[in-house]
Amino acid sequence: MVGRHHQDSRSRSHSDPGQRANSLLRLATLTAAAFWCPTAHSANVDGAMLNVDVAVVFAVDFSSSIDPRTADLQREGHAAALTSPEIIGAISDNYLGCIGVAYFEWSSVGHARTVLPWTRICGLEDAKAAAAVIRTSGDTGYIRRGRGGTSVSAAIDVGSLLLDRFPGNAMRKVIDISSNGENNDGLPVQPSRQNAIDKGYTINAIAIPPDEEDPKQPLATYFARSVIGGSQAFAISLTGPRDYAAALRRKLVIEVGMNVVTYKQGVTRDRNTGG
């Protein structure tokens, strides 16, 4: 039986070069990510296990379409959200009273960098330290040459790898995508999405509408239909660029909170998984 399965697999591999190419591209993406992904501890952990209520990977778009204004929205929005009273309160109300966060920036396949490695946040001082790193090291949007397109699939793959390497125990694990565009580079999103869901991870998203968004095809609808997934997954839509910081705070309160029973206006649940 094992031999037959092996033979069938080889036959499928040779008969479907497109599938084999996709597998090789995904392997290349993850191999490249291994060179920059953080090790099993960050500066404030000292090698200790990160035992937390929830581990959240912030996957932030820094493709060529991210101008300085949008970069500021993302960088300052995440830093402000982490230190907001709403988030600190949500963290303290959890079982352990701590969360794990990592922040990386992504664009096309092979273009990603860690801004904040895994960091344990158990209160305001921890949050301020993490926010300072994001503010000082996050993308400014001024140097965009060579960043290429928007590979949401690669962002999910790298986010999954980071969660795979989380150096401790978390009751939930979340990939938190922020972007202003659909997947237009690398592999299709569905295999990456399904791989993350199969591992028990949740993919949430916040959509930054482009300046000339088609009202009949909003970006948040694309994220809700094709990107988010897993337990209690949702996408956040914005009423405008100024709404980003407030929307991100709402999003993080839901993610950090242990018991999600209601969804506020502007939140779209995942219809594919029933989350």
PDB file of C-alpha atoms in Angstrom:
ATOM      1  CA  MET A   1       0.000   0.000   0.000  1.00  0.00           C
ATOM      2  CA  VAL A   2       2.825   2.382   0.853  1.00  0.00           C
ATOM      3  CA  GLY A   3       4.623   1.537  -2.357  1.00  0.00           C
ATOM      4  CA  ARG A   4       1.511   2.146  -4.438  1.00  0.00           C
ATOM      5  CA  HIS A   5       0.930   5.499  -2.795  1.00  0.00           C
ATOM      6  CA  HIS A   6       4.531   6.458  -3.498  1.00  0.00           C
ATOM      7  CA  GLN A   7       4.201   5.402  -7.129  1.00  0.00           C
ATOM      8  CA  ASP A   8       0.946   7.294  -7.558  1.00  0.00           C
ATOM      9  CA  SER A   9       2.484  10.381  -6.027  1.00  0.00           C
ATOM     10  CA  ARG A  10       5.426  10.230  -8.407  1.00  0.00           C
ATOM     11  CA  SER A  11       3.090   9.744 -11.332  1.00  0.00           C
ATOM     12  CA  ARG A  12       1.009  12.766 -10.353  1.00  0.00           C
ATOM     13  CA  SER A  13       4.138  14.824  -9.884  1.00  0.00           C
ATOM     14  CA  HIS A  14       5.438  14.049 -13.374  1.00  0.00           C
ATOM     15  CA  SER A  15       2.032  14.455 -15.009  1.00  0.00           C
ATOM     16  CA  ASP A  16       1.355  17.844 -13.454  1.00  0.00           C
ATOM     17  CA  PRO A  17       4.367  20.125 -13.901  1.00  0.00           C
ATOM     18  CA  GLY A  18       2.339  23.136 -12.814  1.00  0.00           C
ATOM     19  CA  GLN A  19       1.639  21.557  -9.428  1.00  0.00           C
ATOM     20  CA  ARG A  20       5.298  20.600  -9.068  1.00  0.00           C
ATOM     21  CA  ALA A  21       6.351  24.167  -9.910  1.00  0.00           C
ATOM     22  CA  ASN A  22       3.929  25.520  -7.307  1.00  0.00           C
ATOM     23  CA  SER A  23       5.366  23.173  -4.683  1.00  0.00           C
ATOM     24  CA  LEU A  24       8.899  24.234  -5.516  1.00  0.00           C
ATOM     25  CA  LEU A  25       7.953  27.917  -5.357  1.00  0.00           C
ATOM     26  CA  ARG A  26       6.303  27.436  -1.959  1.00  0.00           C
ATOM     27  CA  LEU A  27       9.378  25.566  -0.716  1.00  0.00           C
ATOM     28  CA  ALA A  28      11.590  28.403  -1.950  1.00  0.00           C
ATOM     29  CA  THR A  29       9.416  30.940  -0.148  1.00  0.00           C
ATOM     30  CA  LEU A  30       9.606  29.092   3.155  1.00  0.00           C
ATOM     31  CA  THR A  31      13.320  28.376   2.767  1.00  0.00           C
ATOM     32  CA  ALA A  32      13.999  32.060   2.169  1.00  0.00           C
ATOM     33  CA  ALA A  33      11.863  32.944   5.169  1.00  0.00           C
ATOM     34  CA  ALA A  34      13.963  30.664   7.354  1.00  0.00           C
ATOM     35  CA  PHE A  35      16.940  32.974   6.898  1.00  0.00           C
ATOM     36  CA  TRP A  36      15.188  35.990   8.374  1.00  0.00           C
ATOM     37  CA  CYS A  37      12.621  34.534  10.767  1.00  0.00           C
ATOM     38  CA  PRO A  38      13.419  35.258  14.435  1.00  0.00           C
ATOM     39  CA  THR A  39      14.932  32.632  16.663  1.00  0.00           C
ATOM     40  CA  ALA A  40      13.126  31.034  19.581  1.00  0.00           C
ATOM     41  CA  HIS A  41      13.345  34.077  21.804  1.00  0.00           C
ATOM     42  CA  SER A  42      13.336  37.845  21.673  1.00  0.00           C
ATOM     43  CA  ALA A  43      15.083  40.483  23.713  1.00  0.00           C
ATOM     44  CA  ASN A  44      12.564  40.536  26.555  1.00  0.00           C
ATOM     45  CA  VAL A  45      12.175  36.767  26.883  1.00  0.00           C
ATOM     46  CA  ASP A  46      15.680  35.676  27.909  1.00  0.00           C
ATOM     47  CA  GLY A  47      15.079  32.213  26.516  1.00  0.00           C
ATOM     48  CA  ALA A  48      12.006  31.574  28.657  1.00  0.00           C
ATOM     49  CA  MET A  49       8.924  29.933  27.244  1.00  0.00           C
ATOM     50  CA  LEU A  50       6.269  32.326  25.978  1.00  0.00           C
ATOM     51  CA  ASN A  51       3.169  31.041  27.700  1.00  0.00           C
ATOM     52  CA  VAL A  52       0.351  33.298  26.552  1.00  0.00           C
ATOM     53  CA  ASP A  53      -3.372  33.459  25.935  1.00  0.00           C
ATOM     54  CA  VAL A  54      -3.000  34.232  22.240  1.00  0.00           C
ATOM     55  CA  ALA A  55      -0.079  34.547  19.802  1.00  0.00           C
ATOM     56  CA  VAL A  56      -0.621  37.129  17.058  1.00  0.00           C
ATOM     57  CA  VAL A  57       1.543  37.616  13.968  1.00  0.00           C
ATOM     58  CA  PHE A  58       1.125  41.050  12.420  1.00  0.00           C
ATOM     59  CA  ALA A  59       1.713  40.585   8.681  1.00  0.00           C
ATOM     60  CA  VAL A  60       1.971  44.118   7.279  1.00  0.00           C
ATOM     61  CA  ASP A  61       2.035  44.971   3.578  1.00  0.00           C
ATOM     62  CA  PHE A  62       5.036  47.023   2.429  1.00  0.00           C
ATOM     63  CA  SER A  63       4.736  46.423  -1.302  1.00  0.00           C
ATOM     64  CA  SER A  64       5.393  49.120  -3.900  1.00  0.00           C
ATOM     65  CA  SER A  65       1.801  50.363  -3.593  1.00  0.00           C
ATOM     66  CA  ILE A  66       2.313  51.357   0.064  1.00  0.00           C
ATOM     67  CA  ASP A  67       3.054  55.093   0.000  1.00  0.00           C
ATOM     68  CA  PRO A  68       4.319  57.071   3.023  1.00  0.00           C
ATOM     69  CA  ARG A  69       0.794  57.965   4.122  1.00  0.00           C
ATOM     70  CA  THR A  70      -0.337  54.339   4.117  1.00  0.00           C
ATOM     71  CA  ALA A  71       2.897  53.178   5.739  1.00  0.00           C
ATOM     72  CA  ASP A  72       2.309  55.666   8.555  1.00  0.00           C
ATOM     73  CA  LEU A  73      -1.245  54.383   8.996  1.00  0.00           C
ATOM     74  CA  GLN A  74       0.017  50.843   9.465  1.00  0.00           C
ATOM     75  CA  ARG A  75       3.112  51.540  11.548  1.00  0.00           C
ATOM     76  CA  GLU A  76       1.544  54.109  13.867  1.00  0.00           C
ATOM     77  CA  GLY A  77      -1.772  52.269  13.919  1.00  0.00           C
ATOM     78  CA  HIS A  78      -0.231  49.059  15.259  1.00  0.00           C
ATOM     79  CA  ALA A  79       1.956  50.891  17.768  1.00  0.00           C
ATOM     80  CA  ALA A  80      -0.970  52.963  19.061  1.00  0.00           C
ATOM     81  CA  ALA A  81      -3.302  49.969  19.205  1.00  0.00           C
ATOM     82  CA  LEU A  82      -0.910  47.886  21.290  1.00  0.00           C
ATOM     83  CA  THR A  83      -0.672  50.599  23.942  1.00  0.00           C
ATOM     84  CA  SER A  84      -4.340  51.602  23.930  1.00  0.00           C
ATOM     85  CA  PRO A  85      -6.380  51.185  27.142  1.00  0.00           C
ATOM     86  CA  GLU A  86      -8.791  48.882  25.272  1.00  0.00           C
ATOM     87  CA  ILE A  87      -6.043  46.403  24.354  1.00  0.00           C
ATOM     88  CA  ILE A  88      -4.279  46.539  27.719  1.00  0.00           C
ATOM     89  CA  GLY A  89      -7.628  45.890  29.377  1.00  0.00           C
ATOM     90  CA  ALA A  90      -8.385  42.978  27.056  1.00  0.00           C
ATOM     91  CA  ILE A  91      -4.978  41.448  27.787  1.00  0.00           C
ATOM     92  CA  SER A  92      -5.373  41.754  31.554  1.00  0.00           C
ATOM     93  CA  ASP A  93      -8.856  40.218  31.438  1.00  0.00           C
ATOM     94  CA  ASN A  94      -7.542  37.007  29.848  1.00  0.00           C
ATOM     95  CA  TYR A  95      -6.665  33.797  31.696  1.00  0.00           C
ATOM     96  CA  LEU A  96      -2.882  34.312  31.753  1.00  0.00           C
ATOM     97  CA  GLY A  97      -2.920  38.057  31.177  1.00  0.00           C
ATOM     98  CA  CYS A  98      -0.248  37.907  28.474  1.00  0.00           C
ATOM     99  CA  ILE A  99      -0.115  37.771  24.680  1.00  0.00           C
ATOM    100  CA  GLY A 100       2.696  37.033  22.242  1.00  0.00           C
ATOM    101  CA  VAL A 101       3.204  39.320  19.250  1.00  0.00           C
ATOM    102  CA  ALA A 102       5.495  39.370  16.232  1.00  0.00           C
ATOM    103  CA  TYR A 103       5.489  41.944  13.426  1.00  0.00           C
ATOM    104  CA  PHE A 104       6.846  41.422   9.930  1.00  0.00           C
ATOM    105  CA  GLU A 105       6.525  43.250   6.621  1.00  0.00           C
ATOM    106  CA  TRP A 106       5.942  41.536   3.288  1.00  0.00           C
ATOM    107  CA  SER A 107       5.440  42.254  -0.404  1.00  0.00           C
ATOM    108  CA  SER A 108       6.271  39.917  -3.296  1.00  0.00           C
ATOM    109  CA  VAL A 109       7.630  36.378  -2.904  1.00  0.00           C
ATOM    110  CA  GLY A 110      10.988  36.433  -1.138  1.00  0.00           C
ATOM    111  CA  HIS A 111      10.563  40.018   0.095  1.00  0.00           C
ATOM    112  CA  ALA A 112       9.856  40.069   3.820  1.00  0.00           C
ATOM    113  CA  ARG A 113      11.591  41.309   6.931  1.00  0.00           C
ATOM    114  CA  THR A 114      11.088  40.997  10.658  1.00  0.00           C
ATOM    115  CA  VAL A 115      10.461  44.222  12.535  1.00  0.00           C
ATOM    116  CA  LEU A 116       9.512  42.767  15.923  1.00  0.00           C
ATOM    117  CA  PRO A 117      10.429  39.149  16.783  1.00  0.00           C
ATOM    118  CA  TRP A 118       8.290  37.172  19.208  1.00  0.00           C
ATOM    119  CA  THR A 119       7.680  39.354  22.248  1.00  0.00           C
ATOM    120  CA  ARG A 120       5.594  38.702  25.355  1.00  0.00           C
ATOM    121  CA  ILE A 121       3.245  41.515  26.368  1.00  0.00           C
ATOM    122  CA  CYS A 122       1.753  41.330  29.855  1.00  0.00           C
ATOM    123  CA  GLY A 123       1.045  44.979  30.528  1.00  0.00           C
ATOM    124  CA  LEU A 124       1.486  48.573  29.447  1.00  0.00           C
ATOM    125  CA  GLU A 125       5.270  48.740  29.824  1.00  0.00           C
ATOM    126  CA  ASP A 126       5.742  45.644  27.647  1.00  0.00           C
ATOM    127  CA  ALA A 127       3.358  47.121  25.093  1.00  0.00           C
ATOM    128  CA  LYS A 128       5.213  50.446  25.045  1.00  0.00           C
ATOM    129  CA  ALA A 129       8.513  48.676  24.406  1.00  0.00           C
ATOM    130  CA  ALA A 130       7.042  46.667  21.517  1.00  0.00           C
ATOM    131  CA  ALA A 131       5.372  49.778  20.077  1.00  0.00           C
ATOM    132  CA  ALA A 132       8.675  51.674  20.180  1.00  0.00           C
ATOM    133  CA  VAL A 133      10.335  48.988  18.056  1.00  0.00           C
ATOM    134  CA  ILE A 134       7.515  49.117  15.504  1.00  0.00           C
ATOM    135  CA  ARG A 135       7.640  52.911  15.346  1.00  0.00           C
ATOM    136  CA  THR A 136      11.406  53.134  14.906  1.00  0.00           C
ATOM    137  CA  SER A 137      11.945  50.096  12.651  1.00  0.00           C
ATOM    138  CA  GLY A 138       8.714  49.819  10.660  1.00  0.00           C
ATOM    139  CA  ASP A 139       8.391  50.771   7.009  1.00  0.00           C
ATOM    140  CA  THR A 140       8.079  54.483   6.174  1.00  0.00           C
ATOM    141  CA  GLY A 141       7.000  53.997   2.557  1.00  0.00           C
ATOM    142  CA  TYR A 142       9.708  56.267   1.156  1.00  0.00           C
ATOM    143  CA  ILE A 143      11.885  53.546  -0.377  1.00  0.00           C
ATOM    144  CA  ARG A 144       9.613  51.364  -2.499  1.00  0.00           C
ATOM    145  CA  ARG A 145      11.792  50.451  -5.475  1.00  0.00           C
ATOM    146  CA  GLY A 146      12.245  46.720  -5.974  1.00  0.00           C
ATOM    147  CA  ARG A 147       9.527  45.620  -3.563  1.00  0.00           C
ATOM    148  CA  GLY A 148       7.342  44.257  -6.328  1.00  0.00           C
ATOM    149  CA  GLY A 149       3.785  43.054  -6.027  1.00  0.00           C
ATOM    150  CA  THR A 150       1.453  41.813  -3.330  1.00  0.00           C
ATOM    151  CA  SER A 151       1.792  38.143  -2.425  1.00  0.00           C
ATOM    152  CA  VAL A 152      -0.867  37.458   0.187  1.00  0.00           C
ATOM    153  CA  SER A 153      -0.108  33.744  -0.155  1.00  0.00           C
ATOM    154  CA  ALA A 154       3.536  34.303   0.801  1.00  0.00           C
ATOM    155  CA  ALA A 155       2.430  36.468   3.741  1.00  0.00           C
ATOM    156  CA  ILE A 156       0.260  33.623   5.028  1.00  0.00           C
ATOM    157  CA  ASP A 157       3.071  31.098   4.506  1.00  0.00           C
ATOM    158  CA  VAL A 158       5.584  33.221   6.437  1.00  0.00           C
ATOM    159  CA  GLY A 159       3.026  33.956   9.147  1.00  0.00           C
ATOM    160  CA  SER A 160       2.367  30.222   9.474  1.00  0.00           C
ATOM    161  CA  LEU A 161       6.079  29.550   9.771  1.00  0.00           C
ATOM    162  CA  LEU A 162       6.379  32.111  12.544  1.00  0.00           C
ATOM    163  CA  LEU A 163       3.499  30.482  14.427  1.00  0.00           C
ATOM    164  CA  ASP A 164       5.090  27.072  13.867  1.00  0.00           C
ATOM    165  CA  ARG A 165       8.185  28.424  15.595  1.00  0.00           C
ATOM    166  CA  PHE A 166       6.376  30.133  18.450  1.00  0.00           C
ATOM    167  CA  PRO A 167       8.598  29.392  21.466  1.00  0.00           C
ATOM    168  CA  GLY A 168       5.931  28.486  23.964  1.00  0.00           C
ATOM    169  CA  ASN A 169       2.271  27.675  24.464  1.00  0.00           C
ATOM    170  CA  ALA A 170      -0.662  29.730  23.197  1.00  0.00           C
ATOM    171  CA  MET A 171      -4.339  28.931  23.542  1.00  0.00           C
ATOM    172  CA  ARG A 172      -4.932  30.483  20.100  1.00  0.00           C
ATOM    173  CA  LYS A 173      -2.688  31.472  17.202  1.00  0.00           C
ATOM    174  CA  VAL A 174      -3.598  34.216  14.746  1.00  0.00           C
ATOM    175  CA  ILE A 175      -2.182  35.605  11.502  1.00  0.00           C
ATOM    176  CA  ASP A 176      -3.236  39.237  11.267  1.00  0.00           C
ATOM    177  CA  ILE A 177      -2.944  40.566   7.694  1.00  0.00           C
ATOM    178  CA  SER A 178      -2.983  44.268   6.791  1.00  0.00           C
ATOM    179  CA  SER A 179      -2.934  45.155   3.091  1.00  0.00           C
ATOM    180  CA  ASN A 180      -4.230  47.516   0.411  1.00  0.00           C
ATOM    181  CA  GLY A 181      -4.434  44.989  -2.407  1.00  0.00           C
ATOM    182  CA  GLU A 182      -5.375  41.534  -3.616  1.00  0.00           C
ATOM    183  CA  ASN A 183      -2.940  38.696  -4.249  1.00  0.00           C
ATOM    184  CA  ASN A 184      -1.121  39.451  -7.530  1.00  0.00           C
ATOM    185  CA  ASP A 185       2.227  37.712  -7.056  1.00  0.00           C
ATOM    186  CA  GLY A 186       3.412  34.193  -6.288  1.00  0.00           C
ATOM    187  CA  LEU A 187       1.127  31.251  -5.612  1.00  0.00           C
ATOM    188  CA  PRO A 188      -2.683  31.301  -5.292  1.00  0.00           C
ATOM    189  CA  VAL A 189      -3.961  32.119  -1.813  1.00  0.00           C
ATOM    190  CA  GLN A 190      -6.162  29.056  -1.282  1.00  0.00           C
ATOM    191  CA  PRO A 191      -3.433  26.415  -0.632  1.00  0.00           C
ATOM    192  CA  SER A 192      -1.621  28.724   1.809  1.00  0.00           C
ATOM    193  CA  ARG A 193      -4.873  29.608   3.514  1.00  0.00           C
ATOM    194  CA  GLN A 194      -5.931  25.982   3.855  1.00  0.00           C
ATOM    195  CA  ASN A 195      -2.522  24.943   5.170  1.00  0.00           C
ATOM    196  CA  ALA A 196      -2.767  27.531   7.957  1.00  0.00           C
ATOM    197  CA  ILE A 197      -6.333  26.529   8.813  1.00  0.00           C
ATOM    198  CA  ASP A 198      -5.350  22.853   8.932  1.00  0.00           C
ATOM    199  CA  LYS A 199      -2.752  23.741  11.570  1.00  0.00           C
ATOM    200  CA  GLY A 200      -5.455  25.328  13.706  1.00  0.00           C
ATOM    201  CA  TYR A 201      -4.430  28.896  12.970  1.00  0.00           C
ATOM    202  CA  THR A 202      -6.877  31.742  12.381  1.00  0.00           C
ATOM    203  CA  ILE A 203      -6.340  34.271   9.582  1.00  0.00           C
ATOM    204  CA  ASN A 204      -7.887  37.704  10.081  1.00  0.00           C
ATOM    205  CA  ALA A 205      -7.473  40.772   7.892  1.00  0.00           C
ATOM    206  CA  ILE A 206      -7.857  44.524   7.787  1.00  0.00           C
ATOM    207  CA  ALA A 207      -8.390  46.022   4.346  1.00  0.00           C
ATOM    208  CA  ILE A 208      -6.990  49.435   3.422  1.00  0.00           C
ATOM    209  CA  PRO A 209      -9.172  50.603   0.522  1.00  0.00           C
ATOM    210  CA  PRO A 210      -7.236  51.975  -2.475  1.00  0.00           C
ATOM    211  CA  ASP A 211      -7.979  55.567  -3.471  1.00  0.00           C
ATOM    212  CA  GLU A 212     -10.098  54.479  -6.441  1.00  0.00           C
ATOM    213  CA  GLU A 213     -11.751  51.368  -5.034  1.00  0.00           C
ATOM    214  CA  ASP A 214     -14.615  49.882  -7.011  1.00  0.00           C
ATOM    215  CA  PRO A 215     -17.632  50.119  -4.658  1.00  0.00           C
ATOM    216  CA  LYS A 216     -19.036  46.974  -6.263  1.00  0.00           C
ATOM    217  CA  GLN A 217     -15.875  44.997  -5.423  1.00  0.00           C
ATOM    218  CA  PRO A 218     -14.523  46.290  -2.099  1.00  0.00           C
ATOM    219  CA  LEU A 219     -11.210  44.904  -0.908  1.00  0.00           C
ATOM    220  CA  ALA A 220     -12.721  43.781   2.403  1.00  0.00           C
ATOM    221  CA  THR A 221     -15.113  41.527   0.495  1.00  0.00           C
ATOM    222  CA  TYR A 222     -12.168  39.896  -1.294  1.00  0.00           C
ATOM    223  CA  PHE A 223     -10.441  39.276   2.041  1.00  0.00           C
ATOM    224  CA  ALA A 224     -13.613  37.848   3.553  1.00  0.00           C
ATOM    225  CA  ARG A 225     -14.193  35.556   0.584  1.00  0.00           C
ATOM    226  CA  SER A 226     -10.660  34.443  -0.297  1.00  0.00           C
ATOM    227  CA  VAL A 227      -8.209  35.133   2.546  1.00  0.00           C
ATOM    228  CA  ILE A 228      -9.547  34.880   6.086  1.00  0.00           C
ATOM    229  CA  GLY A 229     -10.272  31.524   7.668  1.00  0.00           C
ATOM    230  CA  GLY A 230     -10.175  29.409  10.799  1.00  0.00           C
ATOM    231  CA  SER A 231     -11.999  29.668  14.106  1.00  0.00           C
ATOM    232  CA  GLN A 232     -13.894  32.960  14.509  1.00  0.00           C
ATOM    233  CA  ALA A 233     -12.096  34.536  11.532  1.00  0.00           C
ATOM    234  CA  PHE A 234     -13.125  37.984  10.373  1.00  0.00           C
ATOM    235  CA  ALA A 235     -12.149  40.874   8.118  1.00  0.00           C
ATOM    236  CA  ILE A 236     -12.330  44.540   9.061  1.00  0.00           C
ATOM    237  CA  SER A 237     -13.414  47.137   6.526  1.00  0.00           C
ATOM    238  CA  LEU A 238     -12.695  50.843   6.846  1.00  0.00           C
ATOM    239  CA  THR A 239     -14.982  53.809   6.300  1.00  0.00           C
ATOM    240  CA  GLY A 240     -11.869  55.796   5.301  1.00  0.00           C
ATOM    241  CA  PRO A 241      -8.100  56.010   5.904  1.00  0.00           C
ATOM    242  CA  ARG A 242      -8.594  57.883   9.169  1.00  0.00           C
ATOM    243  CA  ASP A 243     -10.606  54.950  10.505  1.00  0.00           C
ATOM    244  CA  TYR A 244      -7.583  52.604  10.377  1.00  0.00           C
ATOM    245  CA  ALA A 245      -6.319  53.092  13.930  1.00  0.00           C
ATOM    246  CA  ALA A 246      -9.787  52.766  15.454  1.00  0.00           C
ATOM    247  CA  ALA A 247     -10.593  49.732  13.292  1.00  0.00           C
ATOM    248  CA  LEU A 248      -7.320  48.074  14.258  1.00  0.00           C
ATOM    249  CA  ARG A 249      -8.079  48.575  17.945  1.00  0.00           C
ATOM    250  CA  ARG A 250     -11.502  46.957  17.470  1.00  0.00           C
ATOM    251  CA  LYS A 251      -9.837  44.114  15.623  1.00  0.00           C
ATOM    252  CA  LEU A 252      -7.246  43.485  18.317  1.00  0.00           C
ATOM    253  CA  VAL A 253      -9.807  43.617  21.103  1.00  0.00           C
ATOM    254  CA  ILE A 254     -11.692  40.810  19.366  1.00  0.00           C
ATOM    255  CA  GLU A 255      -8.499  38.808  18.749  1.00  0.00           C
ATOM    256  CA  VAL A 256      -7.149  39.249  22.257  1.00  0.00           C
ATOM    257  CA  GLY A 257     -10.484  38.595  23.969  1.00  0.00           C
ATOM    258  CA  MET A 258     -10.941  34.950  24.934  1.00  0.00           C
ATOM    259  CA  ASN A 259     -14.715  34.800  24.450  1.00  0.00           C
ATOM    260  CA  VAL A 260     -15.878  36.239  21.133  1.00  0.00           C
ATOM    261  CA  VAL A 261     -19.661  36.310  21.163  1.00  0.00           C
ATOM    262  CA  THR A 262     -20.525  39.400  19.104  1.00  0.00           C
ATOM    263  CA  TYR A 263     -19.062  41.231  16.140  1.00  0.00           C
ATOM    264  CA  LYS A 264     -19.159  44.994  15.810  1.00  0.00           C
ATOM    265  CA  GLN A 265     -20.157  46.941  12.746  1.00  0.00           C
ATOM    266  CA  GLY A 266     -17.546  46.765   9.992  1.00  0.00           C
ATOM    267  CA  VAL A 267     -16.527  43.183  10.814  1.00  0.00           C
ATOM    268  CA  THR A 268     -17.160  40.459   8.231  1.00  0.00           C
ATOM    269  CA  ARG A 269     -17.029  36.875   9.419  1.00  0.00           C
ATOM    270  CA  ASP A 270     -15.560  34.015   7.412  1.00  0.00           C
ATOM    271  CA  ARG A 271     -18.377  32.363   5.506  1.00  0.00           C
ATOM    272  CA  ASN A 272     -16.185  29.506   4.289  1.00  0.00           C
ATOM    273  CA  THR A 273     -15.395  27.951   7.665  1.00  0.00           C
ATOM    274  CA  GLY A 274     -18.361  29.074   9.692  1.00  0.00           C
ATOM    275  CA  GLY A 275     -15.996  30.880  12.046  1.00  0.00           C
TER     276      GLY A 275
END
